[in-house]
């Protein structure tokens, strides 16, 4: 029986799920920091007193523009998946990883608010098994093989307000494959 791979996994802090998603996706602790993501927010909207790309309270809650800009720093691109299309193994196999943005209950401690926010999470393959690297989980959770992944993603995409993004390398193919090994 194969042993479970050594997977880096950051856990949720404040509203920093985008930050944790990026570090979990690229498997590098502190590759991205709150300071870096805040700087990206300012670069995206430099002359705004209230920045539309993050929480006004400075707790995180970064939008898709910040996540896309951060991914570009890694010579990658984030491609939105049109959920009207059926997902195939070919679509997923070429991606470095996947990012889901899905509705999440809004709460502070045990206090639950009547509105929902959005939550970022990464999915990545290790030794031919796909793992959910959601920062709200205590540890990475095995999803299974490619068919189980497609079923998992399809279930989520059938929910309202769930979005899927494929993360692909923008480097030449042979260099990107060599770096993953």
Tab-separated table of C-alpha atoms in Angstrom:
chain	number	residue	atom	x	y	z
A	1	UNK	CA	0.000	0.000	0.000
A	2	UNK	CA	1.270	3.448	-0.951
A	3	UNK	CA	1.983	5.871	1.848
A	4	UNK	CA	0.185	9.200	1.871
A	5	UNK	CA	2.281	11.897	0.163
A	6	UNK	CA	3.745	14.755	2.177
A	7	UNK	CA	1.349	17.594	1.355
A	8	UNK	CA	1.761	21.172	2.539
A	9	UNK	CA	-1.538	22.488	3.948
A	10	UNK	CA	-2.257	25.914	5.452
A	11	UNK	CA	-5.304	26.279	7.663
A	12	UNK	CA	-7.828	29.126	7.606
A	13	UNK	CA	-6.991	32.393	9.313
A	14	UNK	CA	-9.271	35.469	9.243
A	15	UNK	CA	-10.637	35.894	5.689
A	16	UNK	CA	-7.367	34.833	4.075
A	17	UNK	CA	-8.640	31.796	2.160
A	18	UNK	CA	-7.237	33.199	-1.121
A	19	UNK	CA	-3.787	33.451	0.456
A	20	UNK	CA	-3.992	29.891	1.845
A	21	UNK	CA	-5.317	28.612	-1.490
A	22	UNK	CA	-2.311	30.032	-3.334
A	23	UNK	CA	0.237	28.637	-0.878
A	24	UNK	CA	-1.519	25.250	-0.815
A	25	UNK	CA	-1.740	25.151	-4.612
A	26	UNK	CA	1.961	25.896	-5.141
A	27	UNK	CA	2.981	23.849	-2.062
A	28	UNK	CA	5.274	26.549	-0.708
A	29	UNK	CA	4.843	28.039	2.763
A	30	UNK	CA	4.706	31.823	2.704
A	31	UNK	CA	5.228	31.962	-1.078
A	32	UNK	CA	2.398	34.475	-0.874
A	33	UNK	CA	1.826	36.778	2.093
A	34	UNK	CA	-0.935	39.129	3.149
A	35	UNK	CA	1.419	42.035	2.431
A	36	UNK	CA	2.017	40.820	-1.130
A	37	UNK	CA	-1.709	40.351	-1.802
A	38	UNK	CA	-2.472	43.775	-0.309
A	39	UNK	CA	0.199	45.272	-2.605
A	40	UNK	CA	-1.469	43.580	-5.588
A	41	UNK	CA	-4.787	45.160	-4.537
A	42	UNK	CA	-3.155	48.583	-4.563
A	43	UNK	CA	-1.549	47.927	-7.969
A	44	UNK	CA	-4.928	46.893	-9.376
A	45	UNK	CA	-6.644	50.051	-8.072
A	46	UNK	CA	-3.913	52.528	-7.108
A	47	UNK	CA	-5.919	55.705	-6.528
A	48	UNK	CA	-8.827	54.375	-4.515
A	49	UNK	CA	-9.422	55.207	-0.872
A	50	UNK	CA	-11.530	52.045	-0.446
A	51	UNK	CA	-10.012	49.178	-2.394
A	52	UNK	CA	-12.648	47.027	-4.155
A	53	UNK	CA	-10.365	43.977	-4.302
A	54	UNK	CA	-10.268	43.176	-0.570
A	55	UNK	CA	-12.158	43.562	2.680
A	56	UNK	CA	-12.492	47.147	3.901
A	57	UNK	CA	-11.519	45.834	7.343
A	58	UNK	CA	-8.116	44.573	6.126
A	59	UNK	CA	-8.896	40.942	6.952
A	60	UNK	CA	-8.431	39.566	3.430
A	61	UNK	CA	-11.464	38.435	1.435
A	62	UNK	CA	-9.541	38.990	-1.824
A	63	UNK	CA	-11.397	38.921	-5.142
A	64	UNK	CA	-10.643	36.994	-8.333
A	65	UNK	CA	-8.486	39.810	-9.758
A	66	UNK	CA	-6.000	39.514	-6.896
A	67	UNK	CA	-5.840	35.719	-7.172
A	68	UNK	CA	-5.267	35.971	-10.939
A	69	UNK	CA	-2.515	38.591	-10.503
A	70	UNK	CA	-0.796	36.434	-7.869
A	71	UNK	CA	-0.918	33.367	-10.113
A	72	UNK	CA	0.645	35.374	-12.944
A	73	UNK	CA	3.638	36.024	-10.665
A	74	UNK	CA	4.250	32.252	-10.819
A	75	UNK	CA	4.289	32.183	-14.645
A	76	UNK	CA	0.832	30.643	-14.629
A	77	UNK	CA	-2.621	31.630	-15.746
A	78	UNK	CA	-6.000	31.056	-14.177
A	79	UNK	CA	-8.662	30.055	-16.709
A	80	UNK	CA	-12.353	30.339	-15.826
A	81	UNK	CA	-14.297	27.146	-16.559
A	82	UNK	CA	-17.618	27.575	-18.368
A	83	UNK	CA	-19.817	25.333	-16.231
A	84	UNK	CA	-22.208	24.739	-19.110
A	85	UNK	CA	-19.487	22.457	-20.525
A	86	UNK	CA	-18.933	18.892	-19.373
A	87	UNK	CA	-15.544	18.342	-17.677
A	88	UNK	CA	-13.322	15.702	-19.272
A	89	UNK	CA	-10.056	14.116	-18.073
A	90	UNK	CA	-8.232	15.929	-20.892
A	91	UNK	CA	-9.406	19.314	-19.553
A	92	UNK	CA	-8.061	18.608	-16.080
A	93	UNK	CA	-4.879	16.645	-16.867
A	94	UNK	CA	-3.058	19.616	-18.363
A	95	UNK	CA	-3.656	21.839	-15.315
A	96	UNK	CA	-1.139	22.322	-12.512
A	97	UNK	CA	-4.083	22.531	-10.151
A	98	UNK	CA	-7.650	23.699	-9.768
A	99	UNK	CA	-9.255	26.461	-7.752
A	100	UNK	CA	-12.871	26.527	-6.641
A	101	UNK	CA	-14.644	29.662	-5.473
A	102	UNK	CA	-17.837	28.712	-3.702
A	103	UNK	CA	-20.486	30.165	-1.415
A	104	UNK	CA	-19.754	29.888	2.275
A	105	UNK	CA	-21.713	30.847	5.382
A	106	UNK	CA	-20.546	34.165	6.812
A	107	UNK	CA	-19.601	34.003	10.464
A	108	UNK	CA	-17.412	35.509	13.137
A	109	UNK	CA	-16.708	32.905	15.790
A	110	UNK	CA	-20.026	31.219	16.508
A	111	UNK	CA	-22.074	34.204	15.271
A	112	UNK	CA	-23.672	33.339	11.900
A	113	UNK	CA	-24.713	36.207	9.604
A	114	UNK	CA	-27.711	36.022	7.225
A	115	UNK	CA	-25.567	36.508	4.108
A	116	UNK	CA	-23.045	34.316	2.345
A	117	UNK	CA	-19.501	35.140	1.306
A	118	UNK	CA	-17.261	33.355	-1.183
A	119	UNK	CA	-14.528	30.897	-0.205
A	120	UNK	CA	-11.422	29.929	-2.201
A	121	UNK	CA	-9.931	26.423	-2.148
A	122	UNK	CA	-7.271	24.549	-4.107
A	123	UNK	CA	-7.335	21.032	-5.532
A	124	UNK	CA	-4.149	19.346	-6.622
A	125	UNK	CA	-2.921	15.944	-7.729
A	126	UNK	CA	-0.295	13.986	-5.803
A	127	UNK	CA	0.730	10.483	-6.954
A	128	UNK	CA	-2.327	10.188	-9.259
A	129	UNK	CA	-4.741	11.030	-6.419
A	130	UNK	CA	-6.512	14.389	-6.272
A	131	UNK	CA	-6.710	16.184	-2.910
A	132	UNK	CA	-8.943	18.931	-1.602
A	133	UNK	CA	-6.583	21.445	0.044
A	134	UNK	CA	-9.364	23.586	1.539
A	135	UNK	CA	-7.914	25.689	4.360
A	136	UNK	CA	-11.081	25.063	6.419
A	137	UNK	CA	-10.201	21.350	6.610
A	138	UNK	CA	-7.948	20.101	9.396
A	139	UNK	CA	-5.885	18.183	6.802
A	140	UNK	CA	-5.916	17.598	3.032
A	141	UNK	CA	-8.810	15.372	2.004
A	142	UNK	CA	-8.474	12.721	-0.696
A	143	UNK	CA	-10.967	13.148	-3.535
A	144	UNK	CA	-9.725	10.158	-5.525
A	145	UNK	CA	-8.828	9.492	-9.140
A	146	UNK	CA	-9.694	11.599	-12.193
A	147	UNK	CA	-13.245	10.217	-12.501
A	148	UNK	CA	-13.964	10.894	-8.818
A	149	UNK	CA	-12.536	14.395	-9.259
A	150	UNK	CA	-14.836	15.069	-12.209
A	151	UNK	CA	-17.834	13.878	-10.156
A	152	UNK	CA	-16.717	16.081	-7.235
A	153	UNK	CA	-16.325	19.152	-9.461
A	154	UNK	CA	-19.606	18.519	-11.273
A	155	UNK	CA	-21.476	18.376	-7.939
A	156	UNK	CA	-19.978	21.727	-6.913
A	157	UNK	CA	-20.590	23.362	-10.285
A	158	UNK	CA	-24.261	22.425	-10.090
A	159	UNK	CA	-24.526	24.647	-6.995
A	160	UNK	CA	-25.392	28.329	-7.350
A	161	UNK	CA	-22.493	30.790	-7.456
A	162	UNK	CA	-19.725	28.169	-7.624
A	163	UNK	CA	-16.880	28.854	-10.041
A	164	UNK	CA	-14.035	26.632	-11.213
A	165	UNK	CA	-10.659	27.860	-12.442
A	166	UNK	CA	-7.918	25.769	-14.045
A	167	UNK	CA	-4.379	26.863	-13.246
A	168	UNK	CA	-2.012	26.289	-16.160
A	169	UNK	CA	1.665	27.045	-16.616
A	170	UNK	CA	2.517	29.686	-19.195
A	171	UNK	CA	6.060	28.288	-19.524
A	172	UNK	CA	7.051	26.129	-22.470
A	173	UNK	CA	5.651	22.634	-21.950
A	174	UNK	CA	8.936	20.789	-21.297
A	175	UNK	CA	10.116	23.339	-18.719
A	176	UNK	CA	6.799	23.257	-16.852
A	177	UNK	CA	6.804	19.441	-16.709
A	178	UNK	CA	10.438	19.364	-15.535
A	179	UNK	CA	9.697	21.795	-12.692
A	180	UNK	CA	6.776	19.694	-11.454
A	181	UNK	CA	9.033	16.629	-11.104
